[in-house]
Amino acid sequence: MKTVLEISVIKYDEEKECIIKALDELQNFCKITGGYELSNPTSRFGWTFFKIWLRPNLLFCINEKFADMIKKSKGYKSEEKFSRFISDFFESRGCNVKLKLVEA
């Protein structure tokens, strides 16, 4: 099963590049390839929306390697903490995105 993140951005081309760099950094850290997939974007009201599917091997590695940071993230449920961690990770890499975990 894949974990799905819904991403909302204003500047799609810039932010997509930033997100890919951040995800590639996570993949390199985990020593895996093909750990995620991006959907085609749709635009409405000045925002562009798309989804990121995280494959189980990348998700497992992120949860394992960053367990302490995820645990300290805001939220009550583990899904909320993971979503906040990923959002903060993207932000720390200069990505200006809104993120929501829609399926896990």
XYZ file of C-alpha atoms in Angstrom:
104
model
C 0.000 0.000 0.000
C 1.188 3.518 -0.787
C 0.861 6.627 1.343
C -0.683 9.557 -0.538
C 0.102 13.209 0.139
C -2.002 15.939 -1.448
C 0.099 18.987 -2.282
C -1.148 22.536 -2.927
C 1.168 25.165 -4.436
C 0.923 28.554 -6.102
C 4.077 28.360 -8.258
C 3.880 24.810 -9.581
C 7.058 24.625 -11.663
C 9.281 26.067 -8.915
C 7.736 24.077 -6.102
C 7.653 20.806 -8.043
C 11.398 21.100 -8.603
C 11.942 21.871 -4.909
C 9.790 18.928 -3.791
C 11.572 16.527 -6.149
C 14.958 17.651 -4.783
C 13.730 17.139 -1.200
C 12.287 13.700 -1.991
C 15.460 12.713 -3.842
C 17.438 13.758 -0.771
C 15.295 11.426 1.356
C 15.745 8.609 -1.179
C 19.519 9.088 -1.236
C 19.599 9.085 2.557
C 17.619 5.835 2.540
C 19.713 4.399 -0.322
C 16.673 3.588 -2.461
C 15.291 4.647 -5.837
C 11.754 4.908 -7.153
C 10.315 5.558 -3.703
C 7.724 8.070 -4.839
C 5.517 9.058 -7.744
C 3.860 12.389 -8.628
C 0.419 12.722 -10.200
C -0.534 15.111 -12.970
C -1.419 18.569 -11.634
C -4.786 20.313 -11.721
C -5.215 24.057 -11.268
C -8.048 25.986 -9.632
C -8.374 29.455 -8.143
C -4.679 30.260 -8.593
C -3.535 27.081 -6.853
C -2.131 23.913 -8.369
C -2.897 20.570 -6.747
C -1.185 17.231 -7.199
C -0.517 14.068 -5.258
C 2.622 12.289 -4.193
C 2.506 8.555 -3.650
C 5.155 7.334 -1.206
C 5.989 3.685 -1.725
C 6.303 1.430 1.338
C 10.106 1.155 1.201
C 10.572 4.944 1.351
C 7.850 5.365 3.956
C 9.380 2.645 6.148
C 12.837 4.203 5.903
C 11.565 7.718 6.719
C 9.666 6.381 9.732
C 12.704 4.417 10.887
C 15.446 7.015 10.326
C 13.454 10.024 11.538
C 11.375 8.350 14.270
C 12.459 10.793 16.996
C 11.723 13.862 14.881
C 8.357 12.490 13.757
C 7.439 11.669 17.346
C 8.162 15.294 18.377
C 6.100 16.768 15.523
C 2.749 18.389 16.273
C -0.324 16.201 16.158
C -2.093 13.548 18.181
C -2.238 10.695 15.695
C 0.827 9.178 14.057
C -0.533 10.179 10.619
C -0.764 13.829 11.733
C 2.774 13.726 13.102
C 4.117 12.203 9.877
C 2.278 14.767 7.756
C 3.661 17.626 9.875
C 7.175 16.188 9.701
C 7.079 15.971 5.890
C 5.609 19.477 5.664
C 8.386 20.832 7.911
C 10.993 18.889 5.919
C 9.803 20.471 2.659
C 9.727 23.914 4.278
C 13.282 23.491 5.606
C 14.372 22.782 2.015
C 12.789 26.034 0.787
C 9.566 24.539 -0.594
C 6.449 26.667 -0.144
C 3.706 24.032 -0.071
C 0.535 23.107 1.751
C 0.327 19.409 2.434
C -2.348 16.986 3.557
C -2.105 13.249 4.147
C -5.125 11.855 2.301
C -4.479 8.119 2.445
C -2.162 5.847 4.374
